[in-house]
Coordinates of C-alpha atoms in Angstrom, one line a residue:
X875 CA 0.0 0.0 0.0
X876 CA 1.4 3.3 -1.1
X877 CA 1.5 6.2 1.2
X878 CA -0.2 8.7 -0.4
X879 CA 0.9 12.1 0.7
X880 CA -0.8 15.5 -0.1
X881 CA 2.1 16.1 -2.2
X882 CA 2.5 12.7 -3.9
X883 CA -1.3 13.3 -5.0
X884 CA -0.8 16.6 -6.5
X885 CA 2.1 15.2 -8.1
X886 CA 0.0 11.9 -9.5
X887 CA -2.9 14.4 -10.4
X888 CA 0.1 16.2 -12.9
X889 CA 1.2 12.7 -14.1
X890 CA 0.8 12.6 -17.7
X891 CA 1.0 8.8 -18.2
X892 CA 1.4 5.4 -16.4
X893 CA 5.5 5.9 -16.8
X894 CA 5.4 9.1 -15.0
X895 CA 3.3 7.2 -12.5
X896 CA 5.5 4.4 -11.6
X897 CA 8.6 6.8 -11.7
X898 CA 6.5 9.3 -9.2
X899 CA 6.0 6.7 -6.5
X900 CA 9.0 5.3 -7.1
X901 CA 10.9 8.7 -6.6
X902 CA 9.2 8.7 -3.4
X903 CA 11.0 5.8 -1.9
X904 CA 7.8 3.3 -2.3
X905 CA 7.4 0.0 -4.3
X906 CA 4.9 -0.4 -6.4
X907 CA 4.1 -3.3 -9.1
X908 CA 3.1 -3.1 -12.4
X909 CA -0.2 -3.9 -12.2
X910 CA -0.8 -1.1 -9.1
X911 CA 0.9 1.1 -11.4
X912 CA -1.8 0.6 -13.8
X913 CA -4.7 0.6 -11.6
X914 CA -3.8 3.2 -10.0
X915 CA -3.1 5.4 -13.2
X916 CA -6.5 4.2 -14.2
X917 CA -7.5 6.0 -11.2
X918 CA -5.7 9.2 -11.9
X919 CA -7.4 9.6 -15.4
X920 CA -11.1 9.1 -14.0
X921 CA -10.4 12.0 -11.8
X922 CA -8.3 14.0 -15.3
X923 CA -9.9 16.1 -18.0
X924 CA -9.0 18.8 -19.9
X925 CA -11.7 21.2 -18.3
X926 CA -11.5 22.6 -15.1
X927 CA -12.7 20.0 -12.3
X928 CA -15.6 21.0 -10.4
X929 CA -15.9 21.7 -6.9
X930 CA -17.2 18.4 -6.1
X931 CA -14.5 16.7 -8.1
X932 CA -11.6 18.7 -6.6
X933 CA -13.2 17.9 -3.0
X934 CA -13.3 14.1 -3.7
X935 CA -9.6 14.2 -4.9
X936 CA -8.4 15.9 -2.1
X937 CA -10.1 13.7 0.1
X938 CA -13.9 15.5 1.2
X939 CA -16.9 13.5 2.1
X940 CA -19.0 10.8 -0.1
X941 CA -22.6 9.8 0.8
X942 CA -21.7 6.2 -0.2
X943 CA -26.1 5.5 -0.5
X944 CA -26.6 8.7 -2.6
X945 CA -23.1 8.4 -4.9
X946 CA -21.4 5.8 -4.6
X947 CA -18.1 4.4 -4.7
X948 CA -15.4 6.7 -5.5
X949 CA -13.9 4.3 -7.4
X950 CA -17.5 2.7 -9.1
X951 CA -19.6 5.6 -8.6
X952 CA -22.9 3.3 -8.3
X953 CA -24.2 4.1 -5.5
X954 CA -25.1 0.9 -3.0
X955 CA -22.0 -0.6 -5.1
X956 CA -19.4 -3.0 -4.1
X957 CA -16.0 -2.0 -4.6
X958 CA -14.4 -3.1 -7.5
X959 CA -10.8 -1.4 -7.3
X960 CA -8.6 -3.3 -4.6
X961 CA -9.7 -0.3 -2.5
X962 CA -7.8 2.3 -4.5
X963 CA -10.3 5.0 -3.6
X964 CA -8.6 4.8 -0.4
X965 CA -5.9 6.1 -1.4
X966 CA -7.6 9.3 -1.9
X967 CA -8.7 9.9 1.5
X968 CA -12.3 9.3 0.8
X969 CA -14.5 9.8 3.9
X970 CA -18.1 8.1 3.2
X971 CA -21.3 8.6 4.9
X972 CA -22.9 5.4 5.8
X973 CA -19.7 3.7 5.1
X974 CA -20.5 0.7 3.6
X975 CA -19.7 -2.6 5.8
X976 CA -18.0 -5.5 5.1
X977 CA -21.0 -7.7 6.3
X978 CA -23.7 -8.0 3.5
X979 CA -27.8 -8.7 3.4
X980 CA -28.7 -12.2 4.1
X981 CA -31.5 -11.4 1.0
X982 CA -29.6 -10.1 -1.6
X983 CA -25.5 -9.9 -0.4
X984 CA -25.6 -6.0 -1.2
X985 CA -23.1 -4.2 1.5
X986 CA -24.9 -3.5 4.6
X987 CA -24.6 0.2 6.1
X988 CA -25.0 1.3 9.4
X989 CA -27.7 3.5 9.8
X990 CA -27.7 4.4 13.6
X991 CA -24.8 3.7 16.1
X992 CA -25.2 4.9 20.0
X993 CA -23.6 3.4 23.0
X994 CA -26.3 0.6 23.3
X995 CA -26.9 0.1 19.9
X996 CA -26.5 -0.3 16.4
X997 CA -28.5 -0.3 13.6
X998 CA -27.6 -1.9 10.4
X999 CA -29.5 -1.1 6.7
X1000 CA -29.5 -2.8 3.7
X1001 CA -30.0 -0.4 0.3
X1002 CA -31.3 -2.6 -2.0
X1003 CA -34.0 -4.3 0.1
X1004 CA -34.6 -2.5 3.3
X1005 CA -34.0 -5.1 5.2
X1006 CA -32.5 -3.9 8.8
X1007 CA -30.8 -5.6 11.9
X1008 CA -30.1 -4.2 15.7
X1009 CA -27.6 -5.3 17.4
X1010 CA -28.4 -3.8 21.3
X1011 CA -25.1 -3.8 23.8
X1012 CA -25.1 -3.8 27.5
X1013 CA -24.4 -0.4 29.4
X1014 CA -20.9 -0.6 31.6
X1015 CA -22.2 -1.6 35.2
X1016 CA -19.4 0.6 36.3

């Protein structure tokens, strides 16, 4: 896993092919393989264009906040998705709301999200189906 820096991602977001990549991280003391190399300069183009990124764009690059039920993966972008890139998106910094779970619906194996959490309780949602579980905790005796 690469340790992606502020710098190091301004210097990605400049990169101009998957060379430049490999040679960037590399520069940066960090091993990376071919196939991350790819991936990840896969990543850097969906976030490249030749116009001016927009607000939104520039805040999910730099890091910023994702509804994960309303838009998505970073890396998909179908919202109520399953991630398909190895987790790439994390190297962006991406903070989600209703983070997606590992643990997925017993009716349809779409990512669970948690809904509610409080010190007795939490509250897990399905986006597909609806389907919901709590899962109530003891308060400390102490």
């Amino acid at each position: 896993m690469i340790n992606m820096t502020d710098e190091l991602k301004a210097k990605l977001l400049a990169a101009n092919s998957v060379d430049e990549v490999d040679k960037l991280v590399k520069a940066e003391g960090q091993e990376i393989n071919a196939e991350e190399t790819a991936n990840l300069w896969e990543e850097i183009k969906s976030h490249k264009n030749d116009a001016e990124l927009s607000l939104d764009e520039l805040e999910s690059v730099s890091g910023g906040t994702r509804d994960w039920l309303k838009e998505g993966c970073a890396a998909t972008v179908e919202a109520g998705s399953r991630c398909r890139s190895n987790d790439y998106c994390s190297w962006w910094d991406v903070t989600y709301v209703h983070n997606p779970e590992k643990e997925t619906c017993p009716n349809c194996h779409t990512n669970l999200y948690i809904e509610e959490r409080t010190t007795t309780r939490t509250v897990y949602k399905c986006p597909k189906c609806g389907y919901s579980r709590k899962d109530e905790y003891m308060k400390d005796a102490h």
